Amino acid sequence: MDPVTIKDIAHALNLSTSTVSRALRDSYEISPETKRLVMEYAERLNYRPNPIALSLKGSSSKALAVIVPQIANNFFSQAINGIEAIAYNRGYHVIIFQTHESYEREVANVQQAVSRRVDGLLLSLSSETSDVKHLQALIDQGMPLVLFDRVAAELPVTQVVADNFGGAYAATSHLLQTGRRRIAHLTIPPYLSIAQERLAGYRAALEQYGVPYDENLVRYGTFGPDEAGPLVDELLALSPPPDAFFTASDRLALGCLGALRQRGIDVPGQVALLSFTNSQSAHLLNPPLSTVTQPAQEIGQLAAERLIELIERKHKSTGPSTMKLPTTLVVRESSRPLAKVVS
Amino acid sequence: MDPVTIKDIAHALNLSTSTVSRALRDSYEISPETKRLVMEYAERLNYRPNPIALSLKGSSSKALAVIVPQIANNFFSQAINGIEAIAYNRGYHVIIFQTHESYEREVANVQQAVSRRVDGLLLSLSSETSDVKHLQALIDQGMPLVLFDRVAAELPVTQVVADNFGGAYAATSHLLQTGRRRIAHLTIPPYLSIAQERLAGYRAALEQYGVPYDENLVRYGTFGPDEAGPLVDELLALSPPPDAFFTASDRLALGCLGALRQRGIDVPGQVALLSFTNSQSAHLLNPPLSTVTQPAQEIGQLAAERLIELIERKHKSTGPSTMKLPTTLVVRESSRPLAKVVS
DNA sequence: TTGTAGGCGTTATCAA
DNA sequence: TTGATAACGCCTACAA
């Protein structure tokens, strides 16, 4: 049972394809009688316009591309969730691409998305990406584009991010307030906008408390497997060693916590641990992990909304802007009451 | 800068579109000289065939649809990861659809996938789905289809699953071996194949140990938020109350653990907890959670491999089959050494 | 060895 | 109010 086409309907009803096409789109130039006939028949045969043909014809494809480094990552899977929710409501489909943190794959994915004639792109940069010419080209072509989370401020497009500076500032401040002075920062590759902002927030808090910045305390992970252990060892070998860890991701936090416990270090007695995270089980960890949470789903939703706005009324474009969503600091150290601070 | 088409190349080189088309496909009937000319020019202009036109033409679209209940779920995001890896290597793209556990959306998504002319579908049933006519129709149309994880044995298609029976049997046996006798089973909706198989494994282990099956000890969740608490309360109100919980998912395990701790119940002293899970941090929980792990990524990979096989050589189809991948029981109770049992 | 024509499903333009 | 035709980008008989 091949899909029903306009041609089938035209044939069956002894009409021309153009008449059927117009009837289906409820055109004013078709008689009510013909419309009824066509509509009913189409309904009965469960006619669905072929989106491929529509795309080829040059109108919209009703598809959005989402390009992320990794799906199997709480932040991104939650963000995609938000994107998909909005897209679905507005009649768009979502085609997902993963870059696996590779610049090459990012470029290839962008090309593919374009040749698939998506109506717009949502993108979060790979950690390898420092050159954004491929995105500039996209913008020059007039392709609707919204960046989220890992963005490139120099690009004239809408960007949706969490308040990474504020979150890192709040996190570091909290550690300082509870008496920590040697705060290690275990973070993600330094090209990334979010890494830079978090580092800036961390430094700002240190400065505020008159604690000198020590670059030895900052280490960059690479998304490799089991990378936290060695980095933790390096940090513990410093003298004096850190009395707190501020990590920039779920993965680093879990790796760090595992490494610390394996080495018999009391958390948070000897060393405190606080992390950016989107994991659902931070409060069930041993010890419960204090966290800075990004509103992943909301970021996805907002980004998708902006993109669809851009697509559907390119003319009255309000121009690019950067949207910062607040992060939430949740303190879960067993010794103190549960507290929330919104940055 | 509009994308370059065959027509552009033909025009520039004073050739016909068919000659260019054939030259690009390295057809034997084109002179080496012309081929070189065309190839070089195409290269220079960075020509890429328009996949939309190709799809419309009726050949393959080089796209696969993946339909899952939820992306923001460790099992599925890891499975998609595996799918995407295989698909990418074989030159396919992945279009992802979420059903949000809704039968209606599942049907709609299948339709959409078909009208997007995907070359094949990978699907994991929604928890609402009991009627699989929409899939039977797909099969009748000759559309390549592979089911994974949540499958429907009655459909004559390739199915890729974890050994849910074996995993549940191993898990329950372990709890019985450690002296538990009132083992509650907190699981997912009963329509799902995996729920049934896990229940069967649970029952088989009980029988093996001569422990009578008590249906009061089995409760079904519905993927709602915060649903574990009430279910845990109901179970604890039984007399005698359970001395162990065997949960069927990450979500239920975390909900259950949270509920138990909130109620001041010692885990695993008073009540043991063991779960099917794909979370990365089970060993960092308090207490470390013993788990049965599904090879999510491998399931995705295998399913994608099978699907692509099906697509690329429909003729010598080897017929539908069910593939069961082993699960792994990891015991992490603080009182005993780390052990692994493969089912 | 190369070119011409038709078609995939749809819409837009122009004619009837 | 309806129909014929061309076009989107590509491929493939069939003709030259």
XYZ file of C-alpha atoms (C1' of nucleotides) in Angstrom:
718
model
C 0.000 0.000 0.000
C 1.971 2.937 -1.320
C 1.230 6.325 0.133
C -1.650 8.195 -1.485
C -0.667 11.119 -3.681
C -2.533 14.063 -5.043
C -2.384 12.367 -8.380
C -4.266 9.368 -7.058
C -6.995 11.581 -5.741
C -7.178 13.565 -8.967
C -7.438 10.422 -10.971
C -10.128 8.892 -8.826
C -12.204 12.045 -8.833
C -11.612 12.957 -12.445
C -9.989 16.216 -11.513
C -6.634 17.747 -12.245
C -3.833 17.632 -9.709
C -3.846 21.382 -9.401
C -7.519 21.420 -8.492
C -6.954 18.793 -5.856
C -3.950 20.639 -4.519
C -5.935 23.838 -4.203
C -8.938 22.113 -2.721
C -6.780 20.567 -0.055
C -5.288 23.922 0.818
C -8.797 25.340 1.024
C -8.168 27.826 -1.745
C -10.855 30.432 -2.357
C -11.000 29.649 -6.051
C -12.400 26.169 -5.631
C -16.118 25.492 -5.403
C -17.379 24.316 -2.029
C -18.747 21.241 -3.689
C -15.400 20.196 -5.172
C -13.648 20.994 -1.943
C -15.970 18.760 -0.007
C -15.491 15.951 -2.478
C -11.727 16.178 -2.386
C -11.478 16.651 1.364
C -13.661 13.693 2.094
C -11.878 11.415 -0.310
C -8.496 12.512 0.989
C -9.654 11.918 4.525
C -10.897 8.479 3.661
C -7.635 7.491 2.012
C -5.688 9.084 4.815
C -3.813 11.324 2.421
C -0.655 12.972 3.744
C 1.354 15.428 1.679
C 4.824 14.161 0.936
C 7.219 16.335 2.935
C 10.085 15.379 0.679
C 8.326 16.784 -2.333
C 7.461 19.889 -0.353
C 11.074 20.401 0.652
C 12.263 19.899 -2.881
C 9.701 22.360 -4.100
C 11.538 24.871 -2.007
C 9.086 25.682 0.711
C 9.850 24.704 4.259
C 10.849 21.230 5.312
C 9.393 21.565 8.804
C 12.524 20.009 10.183
C 15.074 21.414 12.609
C 18.595 20.143 13.031
C 20.057 19.802 16.501
C 23.804 19.405 16.603
C 25.292 18.459 19.960
C 28.541 16.912 21.085
C 26.921 13.899 22.756
C 23.403 12.686 23.305
C 24.391 10.400 26.157
C 24.923 13.331 28.467
C 22.344 14.479 30.928
C 22.538 18.108 29.989
C 22.099 17.528 26.288
C 19.487 14.835 26.514
C 17.419 17.094 28.760
C 17.944 20.038 26.447
C 16.887 17.959 23.450
C 13.848 16.973 25.405
C 12.924 20.623 25.723
C 13.670 21.294 22.081
C 11.587 18.380 20.933
C 8.641 19.443 23.059
C 8.513 22.897 21.491
C 9.245 21.662 17.993
C 6.516 19.050 18.156
C 3.944 21.594 19.222
C 4.844 23.854 16.349
C 4.777 21.046 13.803
C 8.508 20.674 13.361
C 10.611 17.566 13.362
C 13.973 17.241 14.941
C 16.958 15.665 13.264
C 19.740 15.007 15.700
C 23.418 14.987 14.931
C 26.299 14.230 17.273
C 29.748 15.709 16.808
C 31.441 13.504 19.393
C 33.483 16.567 20.297
C 35.074 16.587 16.843
C 35.427 19.758 14.803
C 35.443 17.797 11.569
C 32.217 16.057 12.380
C 30.700 19.351 13.376
C 31.479 20.804 9.982
C 30.217 17.677 8.226
C 27.040 17.682 10.283
C 26.326 21.300 9.467
C 26.724 20.529 5.778
C 24.466 17.534 6.020
C 21.843 19.513 7.869
C 21.901 22.155 5.185
C 21.644 19.672 2.358
C 18.753 18.014 4.167
C 17.090 21.397 3.820
C 16.315 21.857 7.478
C 14.555 25.097 8.224
C 16.994 25.961 10.981
C 19.794 24.766 13.223
C 20.293 24.523 16.955
C 23.917 24.004 17.794
C 26.202 23.524 20.746
C 29.879 23.693 19.824
C 32.241 20.763 20.026
C 35.134 21.165 22.436
C 37.555 21.106 19.519
C 35.906 23.991 17.732
C 37.780 27.271 17.850
C 37.225 28.334 14.269
C 33.604 29.176 13.506
C 33.864 29.982 9.803
C 31.435 27.213 8.987
C 28.812 28.905 11.121
C 29.538 32.337 9.749
C 28.949 30.902 6.272
C 25.631 29.550 7.465
C 24.618 32.926 8.791
C 25.694 34.618 5.581
C 23.420 32.268 3.692
C 20.574 33.449 5.858
C 20.066 30.075 7.500
C 18.306 30.489 10.854
C 20.712 29.473 13.604
C 20.581 29.524 17.375
C 23.491 28.522 19.579
C 22.973 27.130 23.033
C 25.132 26.256 25.993
C 28.483 26.164 24.239
C 28.346 29.312 22.229
C 30.582 31.705 20.342
C 29.930 35.254 21.453
C 31.572 36.672 18.337
C 28.848 35.293 16.090
C 25.906 37.600 15.375
C 23.236 35.068 16.278
C 20.876 34.389 19.113
C 22.535 32.467 21.910
C 20.910 30.752 24.863
C 23.052 29.890 27.837
C 22.924 29.321 31.548
C 24.442 31.927 33.793
C 27.711 30.080 34.030
C 29.593 32.978 35.537
C 26.976 33.449 38.219
C 26.786 29.749 38.969
C 30.532 29.394 39.309
C 30.687 32.536 41.401
C 27.987 31.256 43.729
C 29.603 27.841 43.987
C 33.056 29.176 44.722
C 31.703 31.736 47.152
C 29.928 29.000 49.027
C 33.118 26.992 49.345
C 34.957 30.080 50.543
C 32.234 30.906 53.025
C 32.567 27.475 54.532
C 36.227 28.100 55.133
C 37.854 26.487 52.120
C 40.853 28.326 50.745
C 42.600 25.937 48.341
C 39.820 25.355 45.847
C 40.753 23.209 42.871
C 38.791 23.713 39.678
C 38.440 20.645 37.482
C 36.932 21.760 34.238
C 36.319 21.085 30.565
C 38.466 22.149 27.586
C 39.327 25.844 27.676
C 38.088 26.728 24.195
C 34.543 26.327 25.377
C 32.653 29.454 26.251
C 31.135 27.819 29.278
C 34.548 26.792 30.575
C 35.762 30.352 30.273
C 32.744 31.803 31.983
C 32.929 29.344 34.818
C 36.597 30.029 35.277
C 35.838 33.739 35.343
C 33.165 33.229 37.996
C 35.565 31.141 40.034
C 38.258 33.802 39.817
C 35.868 36.597 40.638
C 34.810 34.844 43.819
C 38.401 34.200 44.840
C 39.248 37.822 44.291
C 36.234 38.924 46.269
C 37.534 36.924 49.218
C 41.108 38.034 48.770
C 42.323 34.558 47.912
C 45.075 34.644 45.289
C 44.396 32.779 42.057
C 46.703 29.797 41.605
C 46.640 28.380 38.100
C 48.067 25.099 39.364
C 44.709 24.481 40.938
C 42.930 24.557 37.576
C 42.939 21.420 35.423
C 41.279 20.767 32.097
C 39.687 17.458 31.218
C 39.226 16.274 27.665
C 36.074 14.138 27.837
C 38.246 11.057 27.803
C 37.238 8.022 29.855
C 38.569 7.765 33.398
C 40.440 10.985 33.125
C 39.529 12.349 36.539
C 41.789 9.980 38.523
C 45.136 11.266 37.237
C 44.011 14.874 37.478
C 42.923 14.353 41.069
C 46.294 12.770 41.827
C 48.156 15.721 40.359
C 46.108 18.103 42.426
C 46.502 16.139 45.637
C 50.257 16.135 45.092
C 50.372 19.924 45.324
C 51.538 21.482 48.504
C 49.484 22.507 50.141
C 46.892 20.199 48.575
C 43.405 21.471 47.772
C 40.762 21.458 50.481
C 37.927 21.622 47.948
C 37.078 20.631 44.401
C 34.794 22.603 42.128
C 34.059 20.497 39.058
C 32.450 21.628 35.848
C 30.388 18.606 34.847
C 28.595 15.474 35.979
C 31.244 13.305 34.503
C 34.069 15.113 36.239
C 32.183 15.189 39.517
C 31.508 11.473 39.494
C 35.035 10.696 38.386
C 36.411 12.980 41.063
C 34.189 11.595 43.799
C 35.118 8.056 42.818
C 38.820 8.902 42.802
C 38.685 10.647 46.159
C 36.870 7.796 47.817
C 39.168 5.245 46.283
C 42.072 7.103 47.823
C 40.376 7.050 51.201
C 39.871 10.765 51.363
C 36.989 11.932 53.490
C 34.448 13.992 51.566
C 33.518 16.601 52.642
C 35.627 16.374 55.803
C 39.058 16.563 54.239
C 38.032 17.818 50.847
C 34.732 19.376 49.803
C 33.205 18.692 46.413
C 30.777 20.902 44.539
C 29.828 20.550 40.896
C 27.944 21.788 37.912
C 25.610 18.927 37.173
C 22.384 17.796 35.600
C 22.256 14.376 37.118
C 19.103 13.382 38.907
C 20.725 11.546 41.746
C 23.119 14.080 43.228
C 21.212 14.021 46.490
C 21.501 10.261 46.794
C 25.252 10.160 46.408
C 27.531 9.450 49.296
C 27.974 12.110 50.481
C 25.108 14.060 48.915
C 26.668 16.300 46.313
C 26.203 20.033 46.435
C 25.511 21.235 42.943
C 25.010 24.079 40.555
C 22.214 23.083 38.227
C 21.545 24.438 34.770
C 17.961 24.585 33.551
C 18.739 22.237 30.684
C 15.220 21.674 29.493
C 14.358 25.345 29.641
C 17.470 26.217 27.683
C 16.370 23.789 24.994
C 12.853 25.152 24.967
C 13.925 28.746 24.784
C 16.419 28.032 22.035
C 13.810 26.170 20.009
C 11.270 28.937 20.477
C 13.718 31.541 19.285
C 14.719 29.475 16.307
C 11.148 28.900 15.194
C 10.423 32.582 15.612
C 13.390 33.303 13.406
C 12.223 30.831 10.803
C 8.641 31.935 10.667
C 9.150 35.653 10.478
C 12.584 36.299 9.167
C 11.538 39.808 8.223
C 10.665 41.348 11.578
C 13.708 39.735 13.078
C 14.475 41.331 16.397
C 18.183 40.829 15.884
C 20.545 38.504 17.692
C 20.672 38.533 21.448
C 22.149 36.501 24.239
C 19.794 34.989 26.791
C 21.139 33.937 30.146
C 19.063 31.603 32.282
C 19.698 31.460 36.017
C 21.489 28.519 37.555
C 20.609 27.090 40.935
C 23.046 26.365 43.711
C 21.855 23.564 45.949
C 23.885 22.926 49.059
C 23.578 19.390 50.315
C 26.482 18.998 52.688
C 25.329 16.705 55.400
C 26.562 19.136 58.072
C 24.336 21.994 57.024
C 20.712 22.516 56.112
C 19.493 22.285 52.553
C 19.723 25.683 50.950
C 18.990 27.121 47.574
C 20.609 30.133 46.040
C 19.602 31.411 42.672
C 22.290 33.220 40.748
C 25.556 31.189 -2.135
C 22.964 28.635 -3.161
C 24.045 25.037 -3.250
C 25.628 23.894 -6.495
C 23.487 21.617 -8.649
C 24.235 19.304 -11.497
C 22.602 21.805 -13.735
C 25.089 24.480 -12.726
C 27.962 22.208 -13.567
C 26.409 21.165 -16.879
C 25.872 24.768 -17.827
C 29.375 25.844 -16.946
C 30.950 22.963 -18.804
C 28.611 23.031 -21.777
C 27.431 19.518 -21.100
C 24.050 17.999 -20.456
C 22.882 17.233 -16.975
C 22.835 13.537 -17.721
C 26.455 13.548 -18.777
C 27.400 15.313 -15.598
C 25.302 12.959 -13.533
C 26.949 9.955 -15.103
C 30.418 11.416 -14.866
C 29.924 12.018 -11.171
C 28.819 8.454 -10.679
C 31.891 7.318 -12.585
C 29.811 5.625 -15.260
C 31.662 3.494 -17.779
C 30.045 5.258 -20.721
C 31.711 8.591 -20.107
C 35.097 9.443 -21.536
C 37.912 9.761 -19.027
C 38.512 13.259 -20.244
C 34.964 14.407 -19.559
C 34.950 12.648 -16.222
C 38.078 14.436 -15.133
C 36.660 17.754 -16.201
C 33.423 17.235 -14.348
C 34.991 15.747 -11.250
C 37.457 18.566 -10.891
C 34.876 21.245 -11.390
C 32.491 19.593 -8.972
C 35.279 19.305 -6.447
C 36.182 22.925 -6.833
C 32.613 24.063 -6.354
C 32.178 21.643 -3.496
C 29.217 20.015 -5.175
C 27.001 17.839 -2.965
C 24.066 15.916 -4.363
C 20.790 17.055 -2.919
C 19.560 14.248 -0.664
C 16.013 15.551 -0.870
C 15.954 15.144 -4.613
C 17.451 11.704 -4.235
C 14.791 10.676 -1.757
C 12.038 12.015 -3.936
C 13.477 10.153 -6.865
C 12.640 7.056 -4.913
C 16.030 5.642 -4.222
C 17.307 5.605 -0.673
C 17.202 8.574 1.644
C 20.146 7.364 3.724
C 18.202 8.207 6.829
C 17.030 5.988 9.653
C 14.258 6.790 12.075
C 14.681 6.011 15.738
C 11.482 6.073 17.748
C 11.879 5.882 21.505
C 9.696 6.776 24.457
C 12.158 9.286 25.925
C 15.574 10.574 25.020
C 16.276 11.840 28.516
C 16.692 8.335 29.845
C 20.050 6.721 30.302
C 19.141 3.518 28.565
C 17.784 5.178 25.470
C 20.380 7.874 25.178
C 23.100 5.242 25.378
C 21.297 3.060 22.870
C 20.940 5.985 20.494
C 24.612 6.587 20.926
C 25.293 3.085 19.671
C 22.823 3.448 16.835
C 24.313 6.726 15.730
C 27.830 5.320 15.751
C 26.924 2.486 13.395
C 24.684 4.625 11.222
C 27.344 7.291 10.794
C 29.918 4.753 9.688
C 27.582 3.360 7.105
C 26.632 6.762 5.787
C 23.183 6.978 7.318
C 21.583 9.783 9.244
C 19.428 9.368 12.264
C 16.140 11.134 12.773
C 14.930 10.841 16.314
C 11.342 10.795 17.451
C 10.009 10.622 21.002
C 6.668 9.074 21.849
C 6.608 10.290 25.440
C 5.028 6.937 26.272
C 1.981 7.816 24.187
C 0.444 5.352 21.751
C -0.962 8.152 19.649
C 2.368 9.826 19.284
C 3.922 6.524 18.419
C 1.488 6.059 15.549
C 1.997 9.636 14.407
C 5.752 9.277 14.571
C 5.710 6.129 12.508
C 3.642 7.902 9.875
C 5.972 10.857 9.859
C 8.998 8.633 9.548
C 7.444 6.883 6.586
C 6.511 10.080 4.851
C 10.023 11.366 5.434
C 11.047 8.385 3.358
C 13.447 6.942 5.883
C 15.099 3.767 4.711
C 14.239 1.952 7.909
C 12.960 2.235 11.462
C 14.330 1.348 14.862
C 11.604 1.331 17.445
C 11.082 0.742 21.124
C 7.415 0.564 22.083
C 5.674 3.120 24.248
C 4.290 1.817 27.504
C 0.770 2.530 26.278
C 1.119 0.422 23.170
C -0.714 -2.890 23.221
C -2.031 -2.820 19.688
C 0.697 -3.122 17.080
C -1.356 -2.848 13.894
C 0.578 0.243 12.874
C 3.757 -1.806 12.870
C 2.202 -4.737 11.103
C 1.145 -2.324 8.369
C 4.721 -1.120 8.144
C 5.982 -4.652 7.762
C 3.374 -5.409 5.128
C 4.631 -2.438 3.170
C 8.074 -3.981 3.230
C 9.559 -1.193 5.325
C 12.675 -2.425 7.127
C 11.981 -2.451 10.849
C 13.910 -3.575 13.889
C 12.500 -3.487 17.405
C 14.730 -3.107 20.400
C 14.348 -3.287 24.160
C 10.575 -2.952 24.369
C 9.492 -5.381 21.705
C 6.443 -7.299 20.541
C 7.280 -10.950 20.092
C 4.233 -11.521 17.906
C 5.631 -9.352 15.134
C 7.688 -11.105 12.464
C 10.642 -8.768 12.653
C 14.129 -8.751 14.048
C 14.162 -7.842 17.716
C 17.134 -6.942 19.867
C 16.776 -7.144 23.630
C 18.719 -7.676 26.792
C 18.280 -10.925 28.615
C 15.681 -9.498 30.924
C 14.552 -12.841 32.221
C 18.091 -13.878 33.047
C 18.883 -10.540 34.657
C 15.812 -10.595 36.835
C 16.445 -14.205 37.735
C 20.020 -13.455 38.731
C 18.996 -10.396 40.716
C 16.226 -12.151 42.603
C 18.403 -15.186 43.218
C 21.059 -12.989 44.688
C 18.583 -11.410 47.075
C 17.317 -14.859 48.059
C 20.846 -16.137 48.553
C 21.539 -13.334 50.956
C 18.586 -14.398 53.042
C 15.820 -12.103 51.808
C 12.413 -13.697 51.575
C 9.899 -10.859 51.130
C 11.167 -9.372 47.901
C 9.059 -6.543 46.504
C 9.200 -5.930 42.771
C 8.674 -2.343 41.694
C 8.344 -2.328 37.953
C 7.166 -0.579 34.815
C 3.794 -0.913 33.096
C 2.793 -4.528 32.499
C 2.129 -4.252 28.764
C 5.833 -3.947 28.148
C 7.668 -7.033 27.046
C 10.577 -6.229 29.301
C 8.286 -5.901 32.321
C 6.813 -9.308 31.620
C 10.176 -10.956 31.157
C 11.555 -9.433 34.295
C 8.528 -10.508 36.253
C 8.945 -14.016 34.861
C 12.600 -14.090 35.909
C 11.632 -12.861 39.357
C 8.989 -15.547 39.702
C 11.268 -18.272 38.420
C 13.861 -17.439 41.054
C 11.259 -17.405 43.818
C 9.987 -20.774 42.720
C 13.483 -22.148 42.588
C 13.921 -21.195 46.221
C 10.510 -22.391 47.235
C 9.299 -18.934 48.130
C 5.620 -18.487 47.249
C 4.786 -15.714 44.808
C 2.787 -12.911 46.396
C 1.245 -10.551 43.900
C 0.841 -7.914 46.581
C 4.578 -7.496 46.451
C 4.501 -6.464 42.791
C 3.694 -2.848 41.928
C 3.604 -1.125 38.583
C 4.802 2.419 38.048
C 3.587 4.615 35.233
C 6.586 6.844 34.469
C 4.890 9.632 36.368
C 6.969 12.010 38.470
C 7.549 11.119 42.124
C 5.526 7.976 41.843
C 7.883 5.776 43.846
C 7.049 7.255 47.247
C 3.405 6.145 47.432
C 4.234 2.711 46.055
C 6.951 2.265 48.632
C 4.496 3.283 51.346
C 1.959 0.750 50.176
C 4.551 -1.969 50.195
C 5.901 -1.060 53.623
C 2.354 -1.206 54.982
C 2.081 -4.890 54.115
C 2.489 -7.399 56.870
C 5.007 -8.675 56.929
C 6.678 -5.810 55.059
C 9.239 -6.496 52.351
C 12.855 -7.064 53.303
C 14.098 -6.273 49.816
C 13.209 -4.220 46.741
C 13.942 -5.265 43.200
C 13.262 -2.297 40.918
C 13.036 -2.329 37.156
C 14.590 1.002 36.228
C 16.923 3.806 37.193
C 14.068 6.075 37.895
C 12.301 3.636 40.165
C 15.519 2.754 41.943
C 16.372 6.371 42.673
C 12.818 7.144 43.684
C 12.743 4.096 45.902
C 16.098 4.800 47.480
C 15.085 8.374 48.146
C 11.788 7.283 49.663
C 13.392 4.662 51.879
C 15.994 7.052 53.202
C 13.453 9.751 53.784
C 11.503 7.302 55.914
C 14.607 6.511 57.918
C 14.854 2.954 56.716
C 18.314 1.450 56.762
C 19.448 0.243 53.359
C 20.594 -2.482 53.028
C 20.289 -3.330 56.740
C 16.525 -3.322 57.013
C 15.683 -3.478 53.356
C 17.954 -4.415 50.465
C 17.689 -2.651 47.115
C 18.745 -4.027 43.753
C 17.837 -2.554 40.399
C 17.956 -2.717 36.651
C 19.854 0.411 35.747
C 22.011 2.181 33.230
C 23.104 4.995 35.426
C 26.787 5.701 35.662
C 26.891 6.483 39.324
C 25.309 3.453 40.976
C 28.555 2.723 42.785
C 28.708 6.191 44.262
C 25.265 6.110 45.770
C 24.722 5.772 49.460
C 24.703 2.855 49.856
C 26.317 1.664 46.649
C 23.534 0.158 44.599
C 23.721 -3.404 43.372
C 22.551 -3.476 39.806
C 21.626 -5.454 36.756
C 23.022 -3.607 33.772
C 21.827 -3.834 30.200
C 24.369 -3.344 27.427
C 22.483 -0.339 26.113
C 25.026 0.813 23.608
C 25.568 -2.661 22.236
C 21.843 -3.164 21.870
C 21.680 0.021 19.826
C 24.636 -0.992 17.713
C 23.342 -4.457 17.025
C 19.891 -3.177 16.174
C 21.336 -0.608 13.778
C 23.570 -3.185 12.146
C 20.667 -5.512 11.584
C 18.510 -2.763 10.197
C 21.136 -1.620 7.731
C 21.689 -5.192 6.653
C 17.975 -5.471 6.050
C 17.940 -2.257 4.049
C 20.910 -3.012 1.905
C 20.088 -6.557 0.931
C 16.420 -7.021 1.309
C 16.605 -9.995 -1.033
C 18.830 -12.384 0.879
C 17.034 -11.541 4.071
C 17.877 -14.067 6.731
C 14.431 -13.765 8.233
C 13.414 -12.244 11.528
C 15.125 -13.364 14.679
C 15.331 -12.334 18.292
C 18.707 -11.467 19.694
C 19.246 -11.509 23.436
C 22.258 -9.770 24.863
C 23.514 -10.750 28.307
C 22.926 -8.527 31.301
C 25.423 -8.097 34.071
C 24.689 -8.395 37.764
C 27.017 -6.268 39.844
C 26.795 -6.721 43.578
C 27.918 -3.700 45.509
C 26.574 -4.255 48.987
C 29.059 -2.781 51.361
C 29.138 -5.981 53.409
C 30.400 -8.208 50.640
C 33.083 -8.077 47.968
C 32.356 -6.758 44.503
C 31.120 -9.579 42.330
C 30.037 -9.919 38.755
C 27.678 -12.489 37.400
C 26.848 -12.623 33.753
C 23.459 -14.033 32.934
C 30.282 8.887 -25.847
C 26.741 12.237 -25.168
C 22.010 14.315 -25.280
C 16.813 14.318 -24.732
C 12.779 13.382 -22.262
C 10.128 11.863 -18.545
C 9.130 11.192 -13.841
C 9.363 11.281 -8.419
C 4.928 14.801 -5.532
C 3.874 19.250 -5.046
C 2.763 24.133 -6.032
C 2.601 28.332 -8.908
C 1.690 30.544 -13.164
C -0.949 31.137 -16.837
C -4.598 29.903 -19.788
C -9.274 28.310 -20.569
C -13.898 27.609 -11.139
C -10.786 24.402 -13.254
C -6.896 22.522 -16.146
C -2.340 22.292 -18.439
C 2.424 23.173 -17.792
C 6.705 24.062 -15.759
C 9.703 23.790 -12.025
C 12.423 21.984 -7.672
C 17.395 18.269 -8.405
C 18.341 14.040 -9.790
C 18.374 9.638 -12.376
C 17.557 6.579 -16.303
C 15.589 4.754 -20.472
C 15.997 5.685 -24.942
C 17.813 8.276 -28.972
C 21.417 10.159 -31.514
